[in-house]
Amino acid sequence: MKRNIFFSLAGAAALLGMTGCGSAPVRIDTASSQGITTVHQIDFKDWQIAAEKGISSMLESGAMKRADGRKTVLMVGNVKNSTRENVNTRILTDKIRQAVLRSGQAVVTTAVGAKGAEETAVRQVRELENDDLFNQSTVQKRGTVIAPDMSLSGEIVQQQRHSGRTEESYFFIHMVLTDLATGLAVWEDNVEIAKQGTKSIFD
Amino acid sequence: MKKYAKAAFLLAVLAALTALCACQDSVNTLENTDKTARREYVNSRYFSTDSYCRDRITILGISKTTTDAGLMKLQVQIRSNRYGFWSELWSDIMGANPYHISYRVDWLDAKGMKVNTATSVWLPEILMPGEVKFIQSVAPNANCRDFFISFKEN
């Protein structure tokens, strides 16, 4: 009898010990397939997939190429977050603007953005024109900043569904490139990401 | 009595196998044989370290083109070989139906140096049994001349 109690206690202690075991934090390769996959949130892999598909489609379209040979000046506009999550869409737009710059098809302005200038220094340095501390010939002149030709904007929409213990999220990432002279969309594409998971009966 | 039980068991096994056969959801394909498109095929060398992945995916062709923007575009046509009764049965048991793979495309410039891009990451691809997929990638800039593609099972 005592022996049974001892084995039961030892077994329970071993199980408790096993459930208490964790693993030390490790760095993972952001380019790899590692990383946490959640159903209702946009994980870093999802941003990478969306960026890769969006960039490939945009570069392939040649929409940024100008007939006069000058490089298009692109501004990053608003990417509306219509999901239930608090997401920073900058992860997507930064990847796209870097790819645009590296492609050589366009240059990106930071003097204009969706919420005002991204780089406030452009305006700030021009306010030095009345400051006698500075050599006025070195102060940036007004009327030299180049206005954008095109704007990149978009929206992220999420749709959630549940059926029994199975839950699903569908993310629809819409991107559009607008010619600011005409207001016409010169390129548009969507990236769709669907994720599904089944909850444990203990959840 | 024992004889009837044995026969019933065999019938049950047969019914189960027939049901499993009926559950196959492999992809059937149809294509024109008199091709009009002129593909620029790329000679390639395949180095496999995973015999399972090598046997489960057939590389049907690699072709390239140049976009209007002057960028090299690459297309790899692959087919999942995980079709047929035993293959699908096994992948169902292993929870590997559909087949999940990842791929990564690295681009190299005219001097063979890797061009760093935001897109050189492992990307997922899901293949139904027998499905043919076209993996495409556009070079990040006009200086890219060569490529290097990696595949792996997930």
Short mmCIF file of C-alpha atoms in Angstrom, two decimals:
data_model
loop_
_atom_site.label_atom_id
_atom_site.label_comp_id
_atom_site.label_asym_id
_atom_site.label_seq_id
_atom_site.Cartn_x
_atom_site.Cartn_y
_atom_site.Cartn_z
CA MET A 1 0.00 0.00 0.00
CA LYS A 2 2.76 2.40 1.05
CA ARG A 3 4.65 1.41 -2.05
CA ASN A 4 1.68 2.36 -4.29
CA ILE A 5 1.38 5.76 -2.62
CA PHE A 6 5.12 6.32 -3.08
CA PHE A 7 4.96 5.49 -6.82
CA SER A 8 1.86 7.63 -7.29
CA LEU A 9 3.52 10.60 -5.59
CA ALA A 10 6.74 10.07 -7.55
CA GLY A 11 4.76 9.91 -10.80
CA ALA A 12 2.83 13.07 -9.97
CA ALA A 13 6.07 14.87 -9.07
CA ALA A 14 7.66 13.78 -12.36
CA LEU A 15 4.65 15.03 -14.34
CA LEU A 16 4.70 18.35 -12.51
CA GLY A 17 8.43 18.63 -13.17
CA MET A 18 7.90 17.97 -16.87
CA THR A 19 5.16 20.58 -17.19
CA GLY A 20 7.36 23.09 -15.40
CA CYS A 21 10.20 22.59 -17.87
CA GLY A 22 10.71 25.48 -20.24
CA SER A 23 13.39 26.36 -22.71
CA ALA A 24 15.89 29.14 -22.62
CA PRO A 25 15.27 32.02 -25.06
CA VAL A 26 17.12 31.60 -28.35
CA ARG A 27 17.72 33.88 -31.30
CA ILE A 28 16.10 32.71 -34.50
CA ASP A 29 16.96 33.53 -38.08
CA THR A 30 14.39 36.03 -39.41
CA ALA A 31 14.88 34.67 -42.93
CA SER A 32 14.11 31.12 -41.81
CA SER A 33 10.82 29.25 -41.46
CA GLN A 34 11.07 29.49 -37.69
CA GLY A 35 8.93 31.79 -35.58
CA ILE A 36 5.62 31.60 -33.84
CA THR A 37 2.55 31.07 -35.99
CA THR A 38 -0.67 32.43 -34.56
CA VAL A 39 -4.12 32.30 -36.09
CA HIS A 40 -5.51 35.75 -35.43
CA GLN A 41 -2.39 37.89 -35.57
CA ILE A 42 -0.03 38.93 -38.34
CA ASP A 43 3.28 37.21 -37.57
CA PHE A 44 6.64 38.30 -38.92
CA LYS A 45 6.53 35.58 -41.56
CA ASP A 46 3.20 36.95 -42.79
CA TRP A 47 4.76 40.41 -43.22
CA GLN A 48 7.63 38.83 -45.16
CA ILE A 49 5.24 36.92 -47.44
CA ALA A 50 3.13 40.05 -48.04
CA ALA A 51 6.21 42.18 -48.74
CA GLU A 52 7.77 39.64 -51.12
CA LYS A 53 4.59 39.22 -53.15
CA GLY A 54 3.85 42.94 -53.20
CA ILE A 55 7.40 43.92 -54.16
CA SER A 56 7.67 41.29 -56.92
CA SER A 57 4.35 42.36 -58.39
CA MET A 58 5.17 46.06 -58.22
CA LEU A 59 8.64 45.76 -59.74
CA GLU A 60 7.39 43.44 -62.47
CA SER A 61 4.64 45.86 -63.47
CA GLY A 62 7.11 48.59 -64.38
CA ALA A 63 4.50 51.11 -63.22
CA MET A 64 7.15 53.35 -61.69
CA LYS A 65 9.12 53.68 -64.89
CA ARG A 66 8.82 57.12 -66.52
CA ALA A 67 8.99 57.87 -70.24
CA ASP A 68 11.28 60.89 -69.68
CA GLY A 69 13.91 58.72 -67.99
CA ARG A 70 13.70 60.59 -64.68
CA LYS A 71 13.27 58.48 -61.57
CA THR A 72 9.82 58.52 -60.04
CA VAL A 73 9.58 60.15 -56.62
CA LEU A 74 7.45 58.00 -54.38
CA MET A 75 5.80 58.90 -51.09
CA VAL A 76 4.55 56.33 -48.64
CA GLY A 77 0.94 57.15 -47.86
CA ASN A 78 -1.47 55.62 -45.42
CA VAL A 79 -1.89 51.87 -44.97
CA LYS A 80 -5.19 51.55 -43.15
CA ASN A 81 -5.40 48.90 -40.48
CA SER A 82 -8.88 47.39 -40.57
CA THR A 83 -7.98 44.37 -38.46
CA ARG A 84 -8.89 43.78 -34.84
CA GLU A 85 -5.22 43.76 -33.94
CA ASN A 86 -2.93 46.64 -33.21
CA VAL A 87 -0.45 46.26 -36.07
CA ASN A 88 2.30 48.57 -37.20
CA THR A 89 2.01 48.69 -40.97
CA ARG A 90 5.46 50.28 -41.17
CA ILE A 91 6.92 46.75 -41.20
CA LEU A 92 5.36 46.29 -44.62
CA THR A 93 5.88 49.77 -46.06
CA ASP A 94 9.52 49.93 -44.99
CA LYS A 95 10.30 46.66 -46.76
CA ILE A 96 8.59 47.91 -49.90
CA ARG A 97 10.32 51.29 -49.93
CA GLN A 98 13.72 49.65 -49.42
CA ALA A 99 13.04 47.33 -52.33
CA VAL A 100 11.90 50.25 -54.47
CA LEU A 101 15.11 52.15 -53.71
CA ARG A 102 17.29 49.12 -54.42
CA SER A 103 15.51 48.46 -57.68
CA GLY A 104 16.64 51.81 -59.05
CA GLN A 105 13.19 52.40 -60.52
CA ALA A 106 12.23 55.15 -58.09
CA VAL A 107 13.39 57.23 -55.15
CA VAL A 108 11.41 57.67 -51.97
CA THR A 109 10.73 61.02 -50.33
CA THR A 110 10.66 61.38 -46.57
CA ALA A 111 9.62 65.04 -46.77
CA VAL A 112 5.97 64.06 -47.24
CA GLY A 113 4.10 61.23 -45.57
CA ALA A 114 0.64 60.11 -44.58
CA LYS A 115 0.86 61.89 -41.24
CA GLY A 116 2.96 64.84 -42.30
CA ALA A 117 6.66 64.78 -43.02
CA GLU A 118 8.45 61.64 -42.00
CA GLU A 119 11.70 63.54 -41.77
CA THR A 120 11.03 66.89 -40.06
CA ALA A 121 14.61 68.07 -40.65
CA VAL A 122 13.77 69.06 -44.23
CA ARG A 123 11.60 71.90 -42.94
CA GLN A 124 13.66 72.46 -39.80
CA VAL A 125 16.90 73.30 -41.66
CA ARG A 126 15.11 75.93 -43.75
CA GLU A 127 14.11 77.76 -40.60
CA LEU A 128 17.79 78.56 -40.15
CA GLU A 129 17.56 81.18 -42.88
CA ASN A 130 16.97 83.91 -40.30
CA ASP A 131 19.58 82.64 -37.86
CA ASP A 132 22.74 84.76 -38.06
CA LEU A 133 24.66 81.95 -36.37
CA PHE A 134 24.75 80.10 -39.68
CA ASN A 135 26.55 80.89 -42.89
CA GLN A 136 23.51 81.69 -45.03
CA SER A 137 25.13 80.32 -48.19
CA THR A 138 25.15 76.85 -46.56
CA VAL A 139 21.51 76.98 -45.49
CA GLN A 140 19.22 74.92 -47.70
CA LYS A 141 17.10 77.13 -49.92
CA ARG A 142 13.35 77.04 -50.20
CA GLY A 143 11.86 75.69 -53.38
CA THR A 144 14.40 72.90 -53.79
CA VAL A 145 12.50 69.96 -52.24
CA ILE A 146 11.11 67.61 -54.86
CA ALA A 147 7.42 66.79 -54.63
CA PRO A 148 6.31 63.18 -55.09
CA ASP A 149 4.97 61.81 -58.37
CA MET A 150 3.35 58.73 -56.90
CA SER A 151 1.93 57.53 -53.61
CA LEU A 152 1.90 54.02 -52.15
CA SER A 153 -1.05 53.25 -49.90
CA GLY A 154 -3.17 50.31 -48.87
CA GLU A 155 -5.40 48.59 -46.39
CA ILE A 156 -5.26 45.43 -44.31
CA VAL A 157 -8.56 43.68 -43.73
CA GLN A 158 -9.13 40.71 -41.44
CA GLN A 159 -11.97 38.23 -41.38
CA GLN A 160 -12.28 35.75 -38.53
CA ARG A 161 -14.31 32.55 -38.49
CA HIS A 162 -14.87 29.83 -35.89
CA SER A 163 -16.35 26.39 -36.33
CA GLY A 164 -16.30 24.20 -33.25
CA ARG A 165 -12.74 24.17 -31.94
CA THR A 166 -11.34 25.25 -35.31
CA GLU A 167 -10.60 28.92 -35.81
CA GLU A 168 -9.51 30.72 -38.94
CA SER A 169 -8.26 34.14 -39.92
CA TYR A 170 -8.13 35.57 -43.39
CA PHE A 171 -5.97 38.61 -43.99
CA PHE A 172 -6.48 40.61 -47.15
CA ILE A 173 -3.63 43.06 -47.78
CA HIS A 174 -4.40 45.53 -50.52
CA MET A 175 -1.70 47.78 -51.97
CA VAL A 176 -2.12 50.54 -54.54
CA LEU A 177 0.25 52.88 -56.36
CA THR A 178 -1.40 56.15 -57.38
CA ASP A 179 -0.14 58.62 -59.97
CA LEU A 180 -0.54 61.90 -58.09
CA ALA A 181 -0.77 63.93 -61.31
CA THR A 182 -3.87 62.12 -62.50
CA GLY A 183 -5.17 60.42 -59.37
CA LEU A 184 -5.25 57.15 -61.27
CA ALA A 185 -4.12 53.85 -59.79
CA VAL A 186 -1.20 52.64 -61.94
CA TRP A 187 -0.66 49.42 -60.01
CA GLU A 188 -2.75 47.43 -57.55
CA ASP A 189 -2.37 44.04 -55.99
CA ASN A 190 -3.60 41.98 -53.09
CA VAL A 191 -1.86 39.49 -50.88
CA GLU A 192 -4.08 36.96 -49.18
CA ILE A 193 -2.99 35.04 -46.10
CA ALA A 194 -5.24 32.45 -44.47
CA LYS A 195 -4.37 30.69 -41.22
CA GLN A 196 -6.23 27.97 -39.39
CA GLY A 197 -5.78 26.24 -36.04
CA THR A 198 -7.70 23.85 -33.81
CA LYS A 199 -7.83 24.55 -30.12
CA SER A 200 -7.00 21.85 -27.62
CA ILE A 201 -9.95 20.45 -25.68
CA PHE A 202 -8.27 21.76 -22.53
CA ASP A 203 -8.31 25.41 -23.75
CA MET B 1 -18.33 -19.05 -36.84
CA LYS B 2 -14.64 -18.27 -36.78
CA LYS B 3 -14.64 -18.45 -40.58
CA TYR B 4 -17.43 -15.82 -40.82
CA ALA B 5 -15.58 -13.50 -38.41
CA LYS B 6 -12.45 -13.71 -40.53
CA ALA B 7 -14.40 -12.95 -43.69
CA ALA B 8 -16.14 -10.00 -42.01
CA PHE B 9 -12.79 -8.63 -40.89
CA LEU B 10 -11.33 -8.91 -44.39
CA LEU B 11 -14.42 -7.22 -45.84
CA ALA B 12 -14.11 -4.41 -43.31
CA VAL B 13 -10.43 -3.89 -44.20
CA LEU B 14 -11.31 -3.91 -47.90
CA ALA B 15 -14.13 -1.40 -47.32
CA ALA B 16 -11.78 0.85 -45.32
CA LEU B 17 -9.14 0.73 -48.06
CA THR B 18 -11.77 1.45 -50.71
CA ALA B 19 -13.02 4.39 -48.66
CA LEU B 20 -9.47 5.71 -48.34
CA CYS B 21 -9.00 5.39 -52.08
CA ALA B 22 -12.18 7.37 -52.63
CA CYS B 23 -10.87 10.06 -50.29
CA GLN B 24 -7.94 10.87 -52.56
CA ASP B 25 -8.00 14.48 -53.60
CA SER B 26 -5.12 14.57 -56.01
CA VAL B 27 -4.99 17.18 -58.73
CA ASN B 28 -5.62 16.26 -62.35
CA THR B 29 -4.15 18.47 -65.05
CA LEU B 30 -4.81 19.24 -68.68
CA GLU B 31 -2.63 21.29 -70.99
CA ASN B 32 -2.25 22.01 -74.68
CA THR B 33 0.46 19.96 -76.36
CA ASP B 34 1.14 22.30 -79.28
CA LYS B 35 2.81 25.02 -77.30
CA THR B 36 2.82 28.53 -78.71
CA ALA B 37 4.81 30.20 -75.93
CA ARG B 38 8.55 30.28 -76.44
CA ARG B 39 10.06 29.72 -73.09
CA GLU B 40 13.66 30.56 -72.40
CA TYR B 41 14.66 27.49 -70.45
CA VAL B 42 17.51 27.68 -67.98
CA ASN B 43 20.02 24.89 -67.56
CA SER B 44 20.23 24.01 -63.90
CA ARG B 45 22.04 21.81 -61.42
CA TYR B 46 20.13 20.24 -58.54
CA PHE B 47 21.95 19.38 -55.34
CA SER B 48 19.74 17.38 -52.99
CA THR B 49 20.48 16.62 -49.38
CA ASP B 50 16.98 15.32 -48.63
CA SER B 51 16.02 12.29 -50.69
CA TYR B 52 12.41 12.50 -49.47
CA CYS B 53 12.01 16.06 -50.74
CA ARG B 54 13.80 15.13 -54.00
CA ASP B 55 11.44 12.22 -54.63
CA ARG B 56 8.31 14.09 -53.60
CA ILE B 57 8.83 17.07 -55.88
CA THR B 58 9.69 17.04 -59.57
CA ILE B 59 11.21 20.14 -61.09
CA LEU B 60 9.43 20.27 -64.44
CA GLY B 61 11.30 23.25 -65.79
CA ILE B 62 13.06 26.50 -65.03
CA SER B 63 12.58 29.40 -67.38
CA LYS B 64 13.41 33.08 -67.35
CA THR B 65 12.39 36.26 -69.05
CA THR B 66 13.04 39.98 -68.77
CA THR B 67 10.27 42.29 -67.63
CA ASP B 68 9.42 45.61 -69.31
CA ALA B 69 11.28 47.29 -66.46
CA GLY B 70 14.44 45.36 -67.43
CA LEU B 71 14.39 42.97 -64.47
CA MET B 72 15.06 39.26 -64.79
CA LYS B 73 12.05 37.13 -63.91
CA LEU B 74 12.37 33.52 -62.97
CA GLN B 75 9.82 30.74 -63.05
CA VAL B 76 10.21 27.27 -61.59
CA GLN B 77 7.53 24.74 -62.44
CA ILE B 78 7.21 21.99 -59.84
CA ARG B 79 4.90 19.05 -59.31
CA SER B 80 4.09 17.20 -56.12
CA ASN B 81 4.68 13.48 -56.56
CA ARG B 82 2.79 12.61 -53.42
CA TYR B 83 -0.12 11.06 -55.25
CA GLY B 84 -1.26 7.50 -55.62
CA PHE B 85 -2.82 5.27 -52.99
CA TRP B 86 0.17 4.42 -50.78
CA SER B 87 1.75 7.84 -51.02
CA GLU B 88 -1.45 9.60 -50.06
CA LEU B 89 -2.22 7.07 -47.36
CA TRP B 90 1.19 7.62 -45.83
CA SER B 91 1.01 11.41 -46.05
CA ASP B 92 -2.46 11.34 -44.49
CA ILE B 93 -1.16 9.24 -41.61
CA MET B 94 1.81 11.59 -41.16
CA GLY B 95 -0.43 14.67 -41.36
CA ALA B 96 1.47 15.85 -44.43
CA ASN B 97 -1.38 16.20 -46.88
CA PRO B 98 -1.29 18.76 -48.45
CA TYR B 99 2.49 18.90 -48.75
CA HIS B 100 4.11 21.96 -47.18
CA ILE B 101 7.43 23.14 -48.53
CA SER B 102 9.45 26.33 -48.31
CA TYR B 103 11.68 27.94 -50.88
CA ARG B 104 14.08 30.85 -50.97
CA VAL B 105 15.45 32.70 -53.97
CA ASP B 106 18.82 34.42 -53.73
CA TRP B 107 19.86 36.73 -56.53
CA LEU B 108 23.45 37.24 -57.65
CA ASP B 109 24.88 40.19 -59.55
CA ALA B 110 27.17 40.15 -62.59
CA LYS B 111 30.15 39.42 -60.36
CA GLY B 112 28.43 36.56 -58.59
CA MET B 113 27.89 38.49 -55.39
CA LYS B 114 24.63 38.02 -53.51
CA VAL B 115 22.28 40.97 -53.76
CA ASN B 116 20.71 41.72 -50.41
CA THR B 117 16.98 42.12 -50.66
CA ALA B 118 14.01 42.24 -48.35
CA THR B 119 12.67 39.23 -50.18
CA SER B 120 15.46 36.68 -49.71
CA VAL B 121 13.53 34.80 -47.04
CA TRP B 122 12.03 31.34 -46.83
CA LEU B 123 8.55 31.46 -48.32
CA PRO B 124 5.90 28.78 -47.85
CA GLU B 125 4.21 26.86 -50.64
CA ILE B 126 1.42 24.32 -50.25
CA LEU B 127 0.93 21.55 -52.82
CA MET B 128 -1.99 19.19 -53.19
CA PRO B 129 -1.08 15.66 -54.36
CA GLY B 130 -0.11 15.86 -58.03
CA GLU B 131 -0.49 19.63 -58.14
CA VAL B 132 1.71 21.69 -60.43
CA LYS B 133 2.80 25.08 -59.12
CA PHE B 134 4.73 27.91 -60.70
CA ILE B 135 7.14 29.59 -58.33
CA GLN B 136 8.05 33.02 -59.61
CA SER B 137 10.52 35.60 -58.50
CA VAL B 138 11.52 38.98 -59.89
CA ALA B 139 15.10 40.19 -59.53
CA PRO B 140 15.45 43.08 -57.11
CA ASN B 141 17.35 45.18 -59.65
CA ALA B 142 18.57 45.15 -63.24
CA ASN B 143 22.12 44.12 -62.25
CA CYS B 144 21.04 40.62 -61.21
CA ARG B 145 22.24 37.92 -63.58
CA ASP B 146 22.10 34.61 -61.72
CA PHE B 147 20.01 32.97 -59.05
CA PHE B 148 20.17 30.27 -56.42
CA ILE B 149 17.03 28.54 -55.20
CA SER B 150 16.73 26.50 -52.01
CA PHE B 151 13.90 24.07 -51.23
CA LYS B 152 12.98 22.27 -48.08
CA GLU B 153 10.16 20.33 -46.54
CA ASN B 154 8.30 21.99 -43.69
#
